[in-house]
Amino acid sequence: MNEAQTLFAALRQSADPDVVCAIEALVRDAPDNRLNRINALAFAAKTGLNEDRVIAAFLHAARLGLFEMSWNVLCPGCGGVLDAGASLKTVNQTEYGCALCAAGYEPTLDEMVEVTFTVIPRTRRIAVHAPNDLPHVSIHARESIGVGCHPIFAPAETQRVCFLIGIRHHNGDVQLAA
């Protein structure tokens, strides 16, 4: 039994077994982009599982070391992450500026702050864990429905980042606009 299987076995002891099975299937079967910035409420809706039990399971999984929990301050204009931290205490500025939108925003918990979970390398290694190993051109799409910033990383020798606006459709496809 590998370390991740041992941790999932421990998670089954403290969380709803159906939710744990769904999370384990996600980690095992989902493409890399689905394992970065997982929204527990969206996961509950997609799987038809109880929201409170899903949240509890992800919190337990983070405590066990299966996932990293992040508090992200989002730009209400473009949806980009303005700041990220390991706890709510890190959301401590009176204003967050977005370079892309050239605007500043006062953080509001209900509109600009999200809690997400990202699988850690010992659970499953995904592309976001080693961004320097990504192909020369790689599109990183946000994990939410709506408009957001999607950086495209150019070859390392140019050290440039270009941004496109993308729309994530309900089926998960991303449509990029120039």
PDB file of C-alpha atoms in Angstrom:
ATOM      1  CA  MET A   1       0.000   0.000   0.000  1.00  0.00           C
ATOM      2  CA  ASN A   2       1.503   3.366  -1.014  1.00  0.00           C
ATOM      3  CA  GLU A   3       1.402   6.483   1.154  1.00  0.00           C
ATOM      4  CA  ALA A   4      -1.638   8.002  -0.591  1.00  0.00           C
ATOM      5  CA  GLN A   5      -3.636   4.787  -0.122  1.00  0.00           C
ATOM      6  CA  THR A   6      -2.705   4.760   3.572  1.00  0.00           C
ATOM      7  CA  LEU A   7      -3.850   8.380   3.920  1.00  0.00           C
ATOM      8  CA  PHE A   8      -7.131   7.665   2.099  1.00  0.00           C
ATOM      9  CA  ALA A   9      -7.699   4.710   4.457  1.00  0.00           C
ATOM     10  CA  ALA A  10      -7.209   7.080   7.397  1.00  0.00           C
ATOM     11  CA  LEU A  11      -9.573   9.588   5.776  1.00  0.00           C
ATOM     12  CA  ARG A  12     -12.290   6.912   5.541  1.00  0.00           C
ATOM     13  CA  GLN A  13     -12.129   6.662   9.361  1.00  0.00           C
ATOM     14  CA  SER A  14     -12.955  10.357   9.852  1.00  0.00           C
ATOM     15  CA  ALA A  15     -15.119  11.306   6.860  1.00  0.00           C
ATOM     16  CA  ASP A  16     -18.131  10.041   4.952  1.00  0.00           C
ATOM     17  CA  PRO A  17     -17.024   6.911   3.031  1.00  0.00           C
ATOM     18  CA  ASP A  18     -19.014   7.831  -0.115  1.00  0.00           C
ATOM     19  CA  VAL A  19     -17.368  11.262  -0.225  1.00  0.00           C
ATOM     20  CA  VAL A  20     -13.932   9.726   0.325  1.00  0.00           C
ATOM     21  CA  CYS A  21     -14.545   7.287  -2.559  1.00  0.00           C
ATOM     22  CA  ALA A  22     -15.506  10.202  -4.820  1.00  0.00           C
ATOM     23  CA  ILE A  23     -12.410  12.196  -3.829  1.00  0.00           C
ATOM     24  CA  GLU A  24     -10.192   9.145  -4.298  1.00  0.00           C
ATOM     25  CA  ALA A  25     -11.672   8.569  -7.768  1.00  0.00           C
ATOM     26  CA  LEU A  26     -11.052  12.221  -8.620  1.00  0.00           C
ATOM     27  CA  VAL A  27      -7.393  11.961  -7.595  1.00  0.00           C
ATOM     28  CA  ARG A  28      -6.951   8.676  -9.445  1.00  0.00           C
ATOM     29  CA  ASP A  29      -8.842   9.450 -12.683  1.00  0.00           C
ATOM     30  CA  ALA A  30      -9.079  13.220 -13.263  1.00  0.00           C
ATOM     31  CA  PRO A  31      -6.752  15.137 -15.564  1.00  0.00           C
ATOM     32  CA  ASP A  32      -4.186  17.363 -13.853  1.00  0.00           C
ATOM     33  CA  ASN A  33      -6.146  20.590 -14.311  1.00  0.00           C
ATOM     34  CA  ARG A  34      -9.056  19.177 -12.284  1.00  0.00           C
ATOM     35  CA  LEU A  35      -6.786  18.605  -9.260  1.00  0.00           C
ATOM     36  CA  ASN A  36      -5.713  22.230  -8.891  1.00  0.00           C
ATOM     37  CA  ARG A  37      -7.937  24.752  -7.070  1.00  0.00           C
ATOM     38  CA  ILE A  38     -10.753  22.284  -6.369  1.00  0.00           C
ATOM     39  CA  ASN A  39     -13.860  24.034  -5.100  1.00  0.00           C
ATOM     40  CA  ALA A  40     -15.538  21.752  -2.535  1.00  0.00           C
ATOM     41  CA  LEU A  41     -19.013  23.197  -3.187  1.00  0.00           C
ATOM     42  CA  ALA A  42     -18.701  22.681  -6.948  1.00  0.00           C
ATOM     43  CA  PHE A  43     -17.408  19.145  -6.317  1.00  0.00           C
ATOM     44  CA  ALA A  44     -20.436  18.431  -4.105  1.00  0.00           C
ATOM     45  CA  ALA A  45     -22.827  19.757  -6.752  1.00  0.00           C
ATOM     46  CA  LYS A  46     -21.148  17.800  -9.550  1.00  0.00           C
ATOM     47  CA  THR A  47     -21.131  14.524  -7.602  1.00  0.00           C
ATOM     48  CA  GLY A  48     -24.533  14.983  -5.950  1.00  0.00           C
ATOM     49  CA  LEU A  49     -23.015  14.570  -2.487  1.00  0.00           C
ATOM     50  CA  ASN A  50     -23.927  16.478   0.674  1.00  0.00           C
ATOM     51  CA  GLU A  51     -22.078  19.832   0.790  1.00  0.00           C
ATOM     52  CA  ASP A  52     -21.304  19.694   4.516  1.00  0.00           C
ATOM     53  CA  ARG A  53     -19.873  16.178   4.228  1.00  0.00           C
ATOM     54  CA  VAL A  54     -17.782  17.123   1.195  1.00  0.00           C
ATOM     55  CA  ILE A  55     -16.382  20.196   2.960  1.00  0.00           C
ATOM     56  CA  ALA A  56     -15.617  18.127   6.069  1.00  0.00           C
ATOM     57  CA  ALA A  57     -13.879  15.456   3.976  1.00  0.00           C
ATOM     58  CA  PHE A  58     -11.703  17.976   2.115  1.00  0.00           C
ATOM     59  CA  LEU A  59     -10.772  19.664   5.408  1.00  0.00           C
ATOM     60  CA  HIS A  60      -9.806  16.294   6.914  1.00  0.00           C
ATOM     61  CA  ALA A  61      -7.901  15.409   3.744  1.00  0.00           C
ATOM     62  CA  ALA A  62      -5.949  18.676   4.021  1.00  0.00           C
ATOM     63  CA  ARG A  63      -5.122  17.950   7.667  1.00  0.00           C
ATOM     64  CA  LEU A  64      -3.900  14.474   6.697  1.00  0.00           C
ATOM     65  CA  GLY A  65      -1.694  15.894   3.958  1.00  0.00           C
ATOM     66  CA  LEU A  66      -3.567  14.725   0.867  1.00  0.00           C
ATOM     67  CA  PHE A  67      -4.396  18.279  -0.250  1.00  0.00           C
ATOM     68  CA  GLU A  68      -3.190  21.802   0.332  1.00  0.00           C
ATOM     69  CA  MET A  69      -5.938  24.231   1.336  1.00  0.00           C
ATOM     70  CA  SER A  70      -5.649  27.778   0.000  1.00  0.00           C
ATOM     71  CA  TRP A  71      -7.581  30.971   0.676  1.00  0.00           C
ATOM     72  CA  ASN A  72      -7.545  32.893  -2.616  1.00  0.00           C
ATOM     73  CA  VAL A  73      -8.470  36.546  -3.084  1.00  0.00           C
ATOM     74  CA  LEU A  74      -9.943  36.832  -6.584  1.00  0.00           C
ATOM     75  CA  CYS A  75     -10.205  39.863  -8.834  1.00  0.00           C
ATOM     76  CA  PRO A  76     -13.909  40.544  -9.444  1.00  0.00           C
ATOM     77  CA  GLY A  77     -13.038  41.968 -12.856  1.00  0.00           C
ATOM     78  CA  CYS A  78     -10.992  39.207 -14.471  1.00  0.00           C
ATOM     79  CA  GLY A  79     -11.171  36.340 -11.968  1.00  0.00           C
ATOM     80  CA  GLY A  80      -7.393  36.136 -11.507  1.00  0.00           C
ATOM     81  CA  VAL A  81      -5.902  35.265  -8.123  1.00  0.00           C
ATOM     82  CA  LEU A  82      -4.669  38.464  -6.476  1.00  0.00           C
ATOM     83  CA  ASP A  83      -3.308  36.765  -3.361  1.00  0.00           C
ATOM     84  CA  ALA A  84      -3.286  33.312  -1.799  1.00  0.00           C
ATOM     85  CA  GLY A  85      -2.617  32.100   1.713  1.00  0.00           C
ATOM     86  CA  ALA A  86      -2.942  29.094   3.964  1.00  0.00           C
ATOM     87  CA  SER A  87      -5.489  30.701   6.320  1.00  0.00           C
ATOM     88  CA  LEU A  88      -8.140  33.385   6.432  1.00  0.00           C
ATOM     89  CA  LYS A  89      -5.729  35.494   8.511  1.00  0.00           C
ATOM     90  CA  THR A  90      -3.681  36.049   5.343  1.00  0.00           C
ATOM     91  CA  VAL A  91      -6.556  38.076   3.855  1.00  0.00           C
ATOM     92  CA  ASN A  92      -5.435  41.179   5.725  1.00  0.00           C
ATOM     93  CA  GLN A  93      -5.070  44.017   3.233  1.00  0.00           C
ATOM     94  CA  THR A  94      -7.617  46.807   2.923  1.00  0.00           C
ATOM     95  CA  GLU A  95      -7.213  46.757  -0.854  1.00  0.00           C
ATOM     96  CA  TYR A  96      -5.891  44.294  -3.413  1.00  0.00           C
ATOM     97  CA  GLY A  97      -4.668  45.591  -6.761  1.00  0.00           C
ATOM     98  CA  CYS A  98      -4.996  43.788 -10.074  1.00  0.00           C
ATOM     99  CA  ALA A  99      -2.278  44.648 -12.580  1.00  0.00           C
ATOM    100  CA  LEU A 100      -4.289  43.229 -15.475  1.00  0.00           C
ATOM    101  CA  CYS A 101      -7.444  45.249 -14.713  1.00  0.00           C
ATOM    102  CA  ALA A 102      -5.445  48.250 -13.425  1.00  0.00           C
ATOM    103  CA  ALA A 103      -7.862  48.511 -10.516  1.00  0.00           C
ATOM    104  CA  GLY A 104      -7.901  48.073  -6.766  1.00  0.00           C
ATOM    105  CA  TYR A 105     -10.588  46.212  -4.844  1.00  0.00           C
ATOM    106  CA  GLU A 106     -11.587  46.034  -1.192  1.00  0.00           C
ATOM    107  CA  PRO A 107     -11.832  42.337  -0.281  1.00  0.00           C
ATOM    108  CA  THR A 108     -15.238  40.945   0.585  1.00  0.00           C
ATOM    109  CA  LEU A 109     -15.518  37.364   1.828  1.00  0.00           C
ATOM    110  CA  ASP A 110     -18.695  36.534  -0.052  1.00  0.00           C
ATOM    111  CA  GLU A 111     -17.578  37.928  -3.418  1.00  0.00           C
ATOM    112  CA  MET A 112     -13.779  37.836  -3.639  1.00  0.00           C
ATOM    113  CA  VAL A 113     -12.492  35.062  -1.375  1.00  0.00           C
ATOM    114  CA  GLU A 114     -12.545  31.389  -2.279  1.00  0.00           C
ATOM    115  CA  VAL A 115     -11.236  28.337  -0.469  1.00  0.00           C
ATOM    116  CA  THR A 116      -9.736  25.714  -2.743  1.00  0.00           C
ATOM    117  CA  PHE A 117      -7.861  22.454  -2.431  1.00  0.00           C
ATOM    118  CA  THR A 118      -4.929  21.303  -4.556  1.00  0.00           C
ATOM    119  CA  VAL A 119      -3.591  17.774  -4.503  1.00  0.00           C
ATOM    120  CA  ILE A 120      -0.042  17.659  -3.127  1.00  0.00           C
ATOM    121  CA  PRO A 121       2.822  15.833  -4.869  1.00  0.00           C
ATOM    122  CA  ARG A 122       2.930  12.884  -2.469  1.00  0.00           C
ATOM    123  CA  THR A 123      -0.746  12.211  -3.241  1.00  0.00           C
ATOM    124  CA  ARG A 124      -0.368  12.678  -7.000  1.00  0.00           C
ATOM    125  CA  ARG A 125       2.120  14.733  -8.932  1.00  0.00           C
ATOM    126  CA  ILE A 126       0.457  17.167 -11.368  1.00  0.00           C
ATOM    127  CA  ALA A 127       1.823  19.746 -13.814  1.00  0.00           C
ATOM    128  CA  VAL A 128       1.236  22.714 -11.498  1.00  0.00           C
ATOM    129  CA  HIS A 129       3.748  21.240  -9.034  1.00  0.00           C
ATOM    130  CA  ALA A 130       6.590  21.753 -11.539  1.00  0.00           C
ATOM    131  CA  PRO A 131       5.683  24.653 -13.848  1.00  0.00           C
ATOM    132  CA  ASN A 132       9.222  24.802 -15.262  1.00  0.00           C
ATOM    133  CA  ASP A 133       8.757  21.285 -16.641  1.00  0.00           C
ATOM    134  CA  LEU A 134       5.679  22.242 -18.682  1.00  0.00           C
ATOM    135  CA  PRO A 135       5.884  22.333 -22.482  1.00  0.00           C
ATOM    136  CA  HIS A 136       7.021  25.657 -23.953  1.00  0.00           C
ATOM    137  CA  VAL A 137       3.470  26.740 -24.622  1.00  0.00           C
ATOM    138  CA  SER A 138       1.003  25.700 -21.982  1.00  0.00           C
ATOM    139  CA  ILE A 139      -2.448  27.003 -21.218  1.00  0.00           C
ATOM    140  CA  HIS A 140      -3.499  27.157 -17.564  1.00  0.00           C
ATOM    141  CA  ALA A 141      -7.257  27.520 -17.338  1.00  0.00           C
ATOM    142  CA  ARG A 142      -8.991  28.563 -14.149  1.00  0.00           C
ATOM    143  CA  GLU A 143     -11.197  26.004 -12.447  1.00  0.00           C
ATOM    144  CA  SER A 144     -14.369  28.046 -12.461  1.00  0.00           C
ATOM    145  CA  ILE A 145     -17.173  28.816 -14.834  1.00  0.00           C
ATOM    146  CA  GLY A 146     -17.043  32.284 -16.293  1.00  0.00           C
ATOM    147  CA  VAL A 147     -14.473  34.738 -17.515  1.00  0.00           C
ATOM    148  CA  GLY A 148     -10.954  34.586 -16.188  1.00  0.00           C
ATOM    149  CA  CYS A 149      -7.311  35.203 -16.967  1.00  0.00           C
ATOM    150  CA  HIS A 150      -5.471  32.374 -18.570  1.00  0.00           C
ATOM    151  CA  PRO A 151      -1.698  32.805 -18.760  1.00  0.00           C
ATOM    152  CA  ILE A 152       0.121  31.212 -21.647  1.00  0.00           C
ATOM    153  CA  PHE A 153       3.776  30.661 -20.831  1.00  0.00           C
ATOM    154  CA  ALA A 154       6.159  31.364 -23.685  1.00  0.00           C
ATOM    155  CA  PRO A 155       9.463  29.529 -24.192  1.00  0.00           C
ATOM    156  CA  ALA A 156      11.771  29.955 -21.195  1.00  0.00           C
ATOM    157  CA  GLU A 157      14.331  31.951 -23.169  1.00  0.00           C
ATOM    158  CA  THR A 158      11.822  34.752 -23.833  1.00  0.00           C
ATOM    159  CA  GLN A 159      10.598  34.982 -20.225  1.00  0.00           C
ATOM    160  CA  ARG A 160       7.290  36.480 -21.322  1.00  0.00           C
ATOM    161  CA  VAL A 161       3.771  35.729 -20.175  1.00  0.00           C
ATOM    162  CA  CYS A 162       0.820  36.541 -22.407  1.00  0.00           C
ATOM    163  CA  PHE A 163      -2.778  36.630 -21.210  1.00  0.00           C
ATOM    164  CA  LEU A 164      -5.927  35.578 -22.980  1.00  0.00           C
ATOM    165  CA  ILE A 165      -9.479  35.871 -21.766  1.00  0.00           C
ATOM    166  CA  GLY A 166     -11.268  32.545 -21.659  1.00  0.00           C
ATOM    167  CA  ILE A 167     -14.749  31.320 -20.959  1.00  0.00           C
ATOM    168  CA  ARG A 168     -15.130  27.956 -19.264  1.00  0.00           C
ATOM    169  CA  HIS A 169     -18.326  26.284 -20.417  1.00  0.00           C
ATOM    170  CA  HIS A 170     -20.441  23.987 -18.236  1.00  0.00           C
ATOM    171  CA  ASN A 171     -18.952  20.921 -19.969  1.00  0.00           C
ATOM    172  CA  GLY A 172     -15.426  22.033 -18.964  1.00  0.00           C
ATOM    173  CA  ASP A 173     -14.272  23.234 -22.376  1.00  0.00           C
ATOM    174  CA  VAL A 174     -12.425  26.553 -22.495  1.00  0.00           C
ATOM    175  CA  GLN A 175     -13.082  28.980 -25.329  1.00  0.00           C
ATOM    176  CA  LEU A 176     -10.277  31.520 -25.707  1.00  0.00           C
ATOM    177  CA  ALA A 177     -10.853  35.001 -27.056  1.00  0.00           C
ATOM    178  CA  ALA A 178      -8.118  37.122 -28.587  1.00  0.00           C
TER     179      ALA A 178
END
